[in-house]
């Protein structure tokens, strides 16, 4: 039996290959990707964060754990895709804002959105204001999702929304923001549509928002 603790420990130790093997074993045993995420992957990063804050581990260990987390996320995503509804629900562009290299949380949000049937274009990290807007237009996105993990990069989110307003594009997109330092009050203050604390609720709210947007849009003549 694969234990969630083993998965967490392998992530903490930065052992990507072991993480992959353990997750595949868990999937074969019939454990759901969500269980592995919530009980294996997320607790591992919480532990790493706590140890980093207490100076029990330093940047190199955090980077190794982050890479193992990325491996784990990619493996889980493959299994989640198999369960995703076939009919595409809507389109999302997602990225971490300019100046910010944190991408683990953003990757998890992308994975959960895909799992609910949304088509996700991941723009990566350190994403420029114009890239968010340009790609949203190019892919005819319904949602622009922005992640920020540094208090110093949060204002980038406001810049994206400001530019959407200036270019008279604001009404075309649902803007969703998140990341550890982001709050509901900040989200409201910058004029975003949705803020949630975690990847699971982000996906559920995104789905609801896209369905509501579809109802508002004029239907094509049959
Ligand atoms: C891992 C990590 C790193 C790694 C990043 C690796 C990577 N590939 O991402 C490395 C080592 C590179 C790093 C670097 C730095 N980091 Co760092 N890092 C962290 C750490 C320990 C964990 C972050 C993480 O991955 N958490 C796990 C994931 C799962 O959680 P999450 O990101 O919060 O995401 C969840 C939610 O927030 C939400 N969410 C996230 N995005 C979005 C988006 C949307 C739309 C929605 C709806 C929801 C959502 O859903 C996610 C899943 O549920 C945090 C500590 C912490 N407490 O957060 C510090 C932390 C974020 N880092 C910090 C700092 C200061 C730095 C550095 C400046 C350090 C330095 N002195 O060099 C650099 C900055 C580099 C840069 N320019 O970005 C500070 C930020 C302080 C602040 N408030 O500004 C923190 C808080 C640590 C601390 N207490 O000092 N870091």
Short mmCIF file of C-alpha atoms and ligand atoms in Angstrom, two decimals:
data_model
loop_
_atom_site.label_atom_id
_atom_site.label_comp_id
_atom_site.label_asym_id
_atom_site.label_seq_id
_atom_site.Cartn_x
_atom_site.Cartn_y
_atom_site.Cartn_z
CA UNK A 1 0.00 0.00 0.00
CA UNK A 2 1.35 3.44 -0.95
CA UNK A 3 1.20 5.84 1.95
CA UNK A 4 0.56 9.54 1.57
CA UNK A 5 3.37 10.11 4.07
CA UNK A 6 5.83 8.38 1.71
CA UNK A 7 4.75 10.67 -1.13
CA UNK A 8 5.11 13.76 1.08
CA UNK A 9 8.53 12.66 2.27
CA UNK A 10 9.75 11.99 -1.29
CA UNK A 11 8.67 15.51 -2.29
CA UNK A 12 10.36 17.03 0.72
CA UNK A 13 13.53 15.12 -0.16
CA UNK A 14 13.33 16.32 -3.77
CA UNK A 15 13.17 12.78 -5.18
CA UNK A 16 11.24 13.28 -8.41
CA UNK A 17 11.55 9.73 -9.75
CA UNK A 18 10.33 8.27 -6.49
CA UNK A 19 7.40 10.72 -6.44
CA UNK A 20 6.41 9.59 -9.95
CA UNK A 21 6.59 5.91 -9.05
CA UNK A 22 4.67 6.33 -5.78
CA UNK A 23 1.89 8.29 -7.46
CA UNK A 24 1.59 5.72 -10.23
CA UNK A 25 1.36 2.97 -7.60
CA UNK A 26 -1.32 4.94 -5.75
CA UNK A 27 -3.32 5.36 -8.98
CA UNK A 28 -3.10 1.63 -9.64
CA UNK A 29 -4.40 1.00 -6.14
CA UNK A 30 -7.44 3.08 -7.04
CA UNK A 31 -6.62 6.15 -4.95
CA UNK A 32 -8.01 9.32 -6.57
CA UNK A 33 -5.73 12.11 -7.89
CA UNK A 34 -7.52 14.56 -5.55
CA UNK A 35 -6.66 12.43 -2.51
CA UNK A 36 -3.01 12.25 -3.55
CA UNK A 37 -2.97 16.01 -4.08
CA UNK A 38 -4.66 16.90 -0.79
CA UNK A 39 -3.02 14.29 1.42
CA UNK A 40 0.37 13.81 -0.25
CA UNK A 41 1.49 16.81 -2.31
CA UNK A 42 0.01 19.79 -0.47
CA UNK A 43 1.08 18.73 3.04
CA UNK A 44 4.63 18.27 1.69
CA UNK A 45 4.81 21.86 0.45
CA UNK A 46 3.25 23.10 3.69
CA UNK A 47 6.00 21.33 5.60
CA UNK A 48 8.70 22.74 3.33
CA UNK A 49 7.23 26.25 3.71
CA UNK A 50 7.21 25.94 7.50
CA UNK A 51 10.78 24.67 7.60
CA UNK A 52 11.89 27.45 5.25
CA UNK A 53 10.24 30.04 7.48
CA UNK A 54 11.94 28.52 10.56
CA UNK A 55 15.27 28.42 8.72
CA UNK A 56 15.44 24.63 9.02
CA UNK A 57 15.85 24.39 5.21
CA UNK A 58 17.17 26.92 2.69
CA UNK A 59 16.62 27.90 -0.95
CA UNK A 60 18.44 24.87 -2.52
CA UNK A 61 16.25 22.37 -0.60
CA UNK A 62 13.15 24.38 -1.44
CA UNK A 63 14.08 24.33 -5.14
CA UNK A 64 14.61 20.55 -5.07
CA UNK A 65 11.26 20.02 -3.34
CA UNK A 66 9.62 22.39 -5.84
CA UNK A 67 10.96 20.34 -8.75
CA UNK A 68 9.69 17.11 -7.20
CA UNK A 69 6.34 18.84 -6.71
CA UNK A 70 6.30 19.75 -10.41
CA UNK A 71 6.94 16.11 -11.33
CA UNK A 72 4.09 15.05 -9.04
CA UNK A 73 1.72 17.65 -10.48
CA UNK A 74 2.51 16.56 -14.05
CA UNK A 75 1.89 12.88 -13.25
CA UNK A 76 -1.39 13.65 -11.47
CA UNK A 77 -2.51 15.86 -14.32
CA UNK A 78 -2.25 12.95 -16.77
CA UNK A 79 -4.68 10.95 -14.63
CA UNK A 80 -7.00 13.92 -14.10
CA UNK A 81 -7.19 14.55 -17.85
CA UNK A 82 -8.59 11.04 -18.33
CA UNK A 83 -11.48 11.94 -16.03
CA UNK A 84 -12.12 15.40 -17.54
CA UNK A 85 -15.39 15.95 -19.43
CA UNK A 86 -14.87 15.62 -23.18
CA UNK A 87 -16.93 18.70 -24.11
CA UNK A 88 -14.73 21.79 -23.57
CA UNK A 89 -16.33 24.15 -21.08
CA UNK A 90 -14.38 27.33 -21.73
CA UNK A 91 -10.90 28.78 -22.10
CA UNK A 92 -8.47 30.13 -19.54
CA UNK A 93 -5.11 31.87 -19.75
CA UNK A 94 -3.11 31.58 -16.54
CA UNK A 95 0.25 32.83 -15.38
CA UNK A 96 2.30 34.15 -12.50
CA UNK A 97 2.71 37.90 -12.77
CA UNK A 98 5.83 39.78 -13.83
CA UNK A 99 8.77 39.67 -11.43
CA UNK A 100 7.46 36.54 -9.72
CA UNK A 101 9.01 33.10 -10.27
CA UNK A 102 6.74 31.07 -7.97
CA UNK A 103 4.76 28.61 -10.05
CA UNK A 104 3.73 25.66 -7.89
CA UNK A 105 0.38 27.09 -6.79
CA UNK A 106 -0.35 28.37 -10.29
CA UNK A 107 0.41 24.91 -11.73
CA UNK A 108 -2.02 23.33 -9.28
CA UNK A 109 -4.76 25.79 -10.22
CA UNK A 110 -4.12 25.02 -13.94
CA UNK A 111 -4.33 21.30 -13.22
CA UNK A 112 -7.64 21.59 -11.36
CA UNK A 113 -9.14 23.82 -14.07
CA UNK A 114 -8.21 21.25 -16.72
CA UNK A 115 -9.69 18.53 -14.55
CA UNK A 116 -13.08 20.27 -14.72
CA UNK A 117 -12.97 20.47 -18.52
CA UNK A 118 -11.59 23.97 -19.09
CA UNK A 119 -8.97 24.48 -21.83
CA UNK A 120 -5.98 26.08 -20.13
CA UNK A 121 -3.14 28.00 -21.76
CA UNK A 122 -0.37 28.25 -19.19
CA UNK A 123 1.76 31.33 -19.87
CA UNK A 124 4.30 30.31 -17.20
CA UNK A 125 5.80 32.72 -14.67
CA UNK A 126 7.20 36.27 -14.85
CA UNK A 127 4.40 37.12 -17.30
CA UNK A 128 4.21 40.67 -18.70
CA UNK A 129 0.97 42.68 -18.55
CA UNK A 130 0.73 42.75 -22.37
CA UNK A 131 1.28 39.00 -22.62
CA UNK A 132 -1.73 38.28 -20.39
CA UNK A 133 -3.90 40.52 -22.55
CA UNK A 134 -2.42 39.51 -25.92
CA UNK A 135 -2.78 35.79 -25.22
CA UNK A 136 -6.28 36.18 -23.80
CA UNK A 137 -7.31 37.83 -27.07
CA UNK A 138 -5.44 35.32 -29.24
CA UNK A 139 -7.04 32.31 -27.52
CA UNK A 140 -10.44 34.02 -27.07
CA UNK A 141 -10.21 33.26 -23.37
CA UNK A 142 -13.15 33.47 -21.00
CA UNK A 143 -10.95 33.83 -17.92
CA UNK A 144 -7.64 35.53 -17.17
CA UNK A 145 -6.10 33.88 -14.09
CA UNK A 146 -3.21 35.58 -12.29
CA UNK A 147 -1.07 34.27 -9.47
CA UNK A 148 1.25 36.32 -7.23
CA UNK A 149 3.30 35.07 -4.28
CA UNK A 150 5.23 38.22 -3.41
CA UNK A 151 3.68 41.33 -1.90
CA UNK A 152 5.93 43.29 -4.27
CA UNK A 153 4.42 41.67 -7.37
CA UNK A 154 0.74 41.89 -6.40
CA UNK A 155 0.38 45.37 -8.02
CA UNK A 156 1.02 43.72 -11.41
CA UNK A 157 -2.49 42.30 -11.20
CA UNK A 158 -3.91 45.81 -10.91
CA UNK A 159 -1.89 46.84 -13.97
CA UNK A 160 -3.42 44.07 -16.08
CA UNK A 161 -6.94 45.07 -15.02
CA UNK A 162 -6.16 48.76 -15.59
CA UNK A 163 -4.95 48.05 -19.09
CA UNK A 164 -8.01 45.93 -19.86
CA UNK A 165 -10.18 48.88 -18.79
CA UNK A 166 -8.16 51.38 -20.86
CA UNK A 167 -8.41 49.19 -23.92
CA UNK A 168 -12.17 48.70 -23.37
CA UNK A 169 -11.67 44.95 -23.03
CA UNK A 170 -12.58 44.54 -19.37
CA UNK A 171 -16.11 43.24 -20.01
CA UNK A 172 -14.85 40.42 -22.20
CA UNK A 173 -13.00 38.53 -19.49
CA UNK A 174 -13.56 37.10 -16.05
CA UNK A 175 -10.50 38.08 -14.03
CA UNK A 176 -9.48 35.67 -11.30
CA UNK A 177 -6.64 36.28 -8.84
CA UNK A 178 -4.90 34.27 -6.14
CA UNK A 179 -1.67 33.38 -4.36
CA UNK A 180 -0.65 33.30 -0.70
CA UNK A 181 -0.47 37.08 -0.06
CA UNK A 182 -3.62 37.89 -2.08
CA UNK A 183 -6.82 38.54 -0.14
CA UNK A 184 -10.50 38.97 -0.93
CA UNK A 185 -10.21 42.68 0.02
CA UNK A 186 -7.23 43.20 -2.31
CA UNK A 187 -9.07 41.40 -5.10
CA UNK A 188 -12.12 43.65 -4.69
CA UNK A 189 -9.96 46.73 -4.44
CA UNK A 190 -8.23 46.12 -7.79
CA UNK A 191 -11.51 45.23 -9.50
CA UNK A 192 -10.97 41.48 -10.02
CA UNK A 193 -14.05 39.26 -10.38
CA UNK A 194 -12.99 36.21 -8.40
CA UNK A 195 -10.57 35.45 -5.59
CA UNK A 196 -10.20 32.07 -3.93
CA UNK A 197 -7.66 30.70 -1.51
CA UNK A 198 -7.03 27.30 -3.05
CA UNK A 199 -6.88 25.43 -6.32
CA UNK A 200 -9.94 23.25 -5.71
CA UNK A 201 -12.35 26.11 -5.06
CA UNK A 202 -10.70 28.12 -7.85
CA UNK A 203 -11.75 25.48 -10.37
CA UNK A 204 -15.32 25.26 -9.06
CA UNK A 205 -15.78 29.04 -9.11
CA UNK A 206 -14.23 29.27 -12.57
CA UNK A 207 -16.71 26.74 -13.90
CA UNK A 208 -19.65 28.59 -12.37
CA UNK A 209 -18.42 31.91 -13.74
CA UNK A 210 -17.98 30.54 -17.28
CA UNK A 211 -21.45 29.00 -17.25
CA UNK A 212 -22.92 32.36 -16.10
CA UNK A 213 -20.91 34.19 -18.81
CA UNK A 214 -22.32 31.83 -21.47
CA UNK A 215 -25.86 32.67 -20.36
CA UNK A 216 -25.16 36.41 -20.67
CA UNK A 217 -23.60 36.13 -24.13
CA UNK A 218 -25.87 36.39 -27.17
CA UNK A 219 -26.60 32.89 -28.52
CA UNK A 220 -25.77 32.19 -32.21
CA UNK A 221 -28.84 32.03 -34.53
CA UNK A 222 -29.70 28.45 -35.46
C1 LIG B 1 8.69 27.40 -2.96
C2 LIG B 1 9.05 28.83 -2.63
C3 LIG B 1 10.03 29.46 -3.41
C4 LIG B 1 10.73 28.76 -4.58
C5 LIG B 1 9.75 28.82 -5.80
C6 LIG B 1 9.88 27.60 -6.67
C7 LIG B 1 8.74 27.48 -7.65
N1 LIG B 1 9.02 26.76 -8.71
O1 LIG B 1 7.64 27.98 -7.46
C8 LIG B 1 12.00 29.64 -4.75
C9 LIG B 1 13.09 29.03 -3.89
C10 LIG B 1 12.51 29.81 -6.18
C11 LIG B 1 11.56 30.94 -4.09
C12 LIG B 1 12.17 32.15 -4.33
C13 LIG B 1 11.86 33.33 -3.65
N2 LIG B 1 10.97 33.46 -2.63
CO1 LIG B 1 9.73 32.08 -2.13
N3 LIG B 1 8.67 30.79 -1.29
C14 LIG B 1 8.42 29.53 -1.55
C15 LIG B 1 7.50 28.94 -0.45
C16 LIG B 1 8.40 28.22 0.56
C17 LIG B 1 6.40 28.00 -0.88
C18 LIG B 1 5.47 28.52 -1.98
C19 LIG B 1 4.65 27.37 -2.51
O2 LIG B 1 4.96 26.82 -3.55
N4 LIG B 1 3.61 26.93 -1.75
C20 LIG B 1 2.81 25.76 -2.08
C21 LIG B 1 1.66 26.11 -3.02
C22 LIG B 1 0.80 24.87 -3.26
O3 LIG B 1 0.85 27.09 -2.39
P1 LIG B 1 0.54 28.52 -3.04
O4 LIG B 1 1.63 28.89 -3.96
O5 LIG B 1 0.16 29.45 -1.97
O6 LIG B 1 -0.73 28.25 -3.97
C23 LIG B 1 -2.03 27.93 -3.48
C24 LIG B 1 -2.90 29.17 -3.26
O7 LIG B 1 -2.17 30.33 -2.94
C25 LIG B 1 -3.74 29.28 -4.50
N5 LIG B 1 -3.27 30.03 -5.66
C26 LIG B 1 -2.01 30.23 -6.11
N6 LIG B 1 -2.03 30.91 -7.26
C27 LIG B 1 -3.32 31.16 -7.57
C28 LIG B 1 -3.91 31.81 -8.65
C29 LIG B 1 -5.29 31.91 -8.71
C30 LIG B 1 -5.92 32.60 -9.88
C31 LIG B 1 -6.08 31.39 -7.65
C32 LIG B 1 -7.55 31.56 -7.69
C33 LIG B 1 -5.50 30.72 -6.59
C34 LIG B 1 -4.12 30.61 -6.55
O8 LIG B 1 -3.91 27.94 -4.89
C35 LIG B 1 -2.72 27.19 -4.62
C36 LIG B 1 -3.04 25.74 -4.31
O9 LIG B 1 -4.07 25.59 -3.39
C37 LIG B 1 6.86 30.26 0.13
C38 LIG B 1 6.38 30.16 1.59
C39 LIG B 1 4.87 30.27 1.73
N7 LIG B 1 4.44 30.24 2.96
O10 LIG B 1 4.13 30.41 0.78
C40 LIG B 1 8.01 31.27 -0.07
C41 LIG B 1 7.69 32.76 -0.23
C42 LIG B 1 6.47 32.97 -1.11
N8 LIG B 1 8.88 33.27 -0.90
C43 LIG B 1 9.25 34.43 -0.46
C44 LIG B 1 10.38 35.14 -0.93
C45 LIG B 1 10.71 36.42 -0.20
C46 LIG B 1 11.16 34.66 -1.99
C47 LIG B 1 12.42 35.30 -2.57
C48 LIG B 1 12.41 36.82 -2.71
C49 LIG B 1 13.56 34.78 -1.68
C50 LIG B 1 14.90 35.35 -1.88
N9 LIG B 1 15.30 36.08 -0.86
O11 LIG B 1 15.51 35.11 -2.91
C51 LIG B 1 12.55 34.62 -3.94
C52 LIG B 1 11.77 35.42 -5.02
C53 LIG B 1 11.95 34.90 -6.39
C54 LIG B 1 10.98 35.57 -7.33
N10 LIG B 1 11.39 36.65 -7.99
O12 LIG B 1 9.85 35.13 -7.45
C55 LIG B 1 8.31 34.96 0.62
C56 LIG B 1 7.36 36.04 0.11
C57 LIG B 1 7.13 37.13 1.12
C58 LIG B 1 6.17 38.12 0.58
N11 LIG B 1 4.98 38.14 1.16
O13 LIG B 1 6.43 38.85 -0.31
C59 LIG B 1 7.63 33.62 1.10
C60 LIG B 1 6.22 33.81 1.67
C61 LIG B 1 8.56 33.02 2.19
C62 LIG B 1 8.75 33.89 3.41
N12 LIG B 1 7.95 33.76 4.42
O14 LIG B 1 9.65 34.70 3.42
N13 LIG B 1 10.52 30.74 -3.26
#
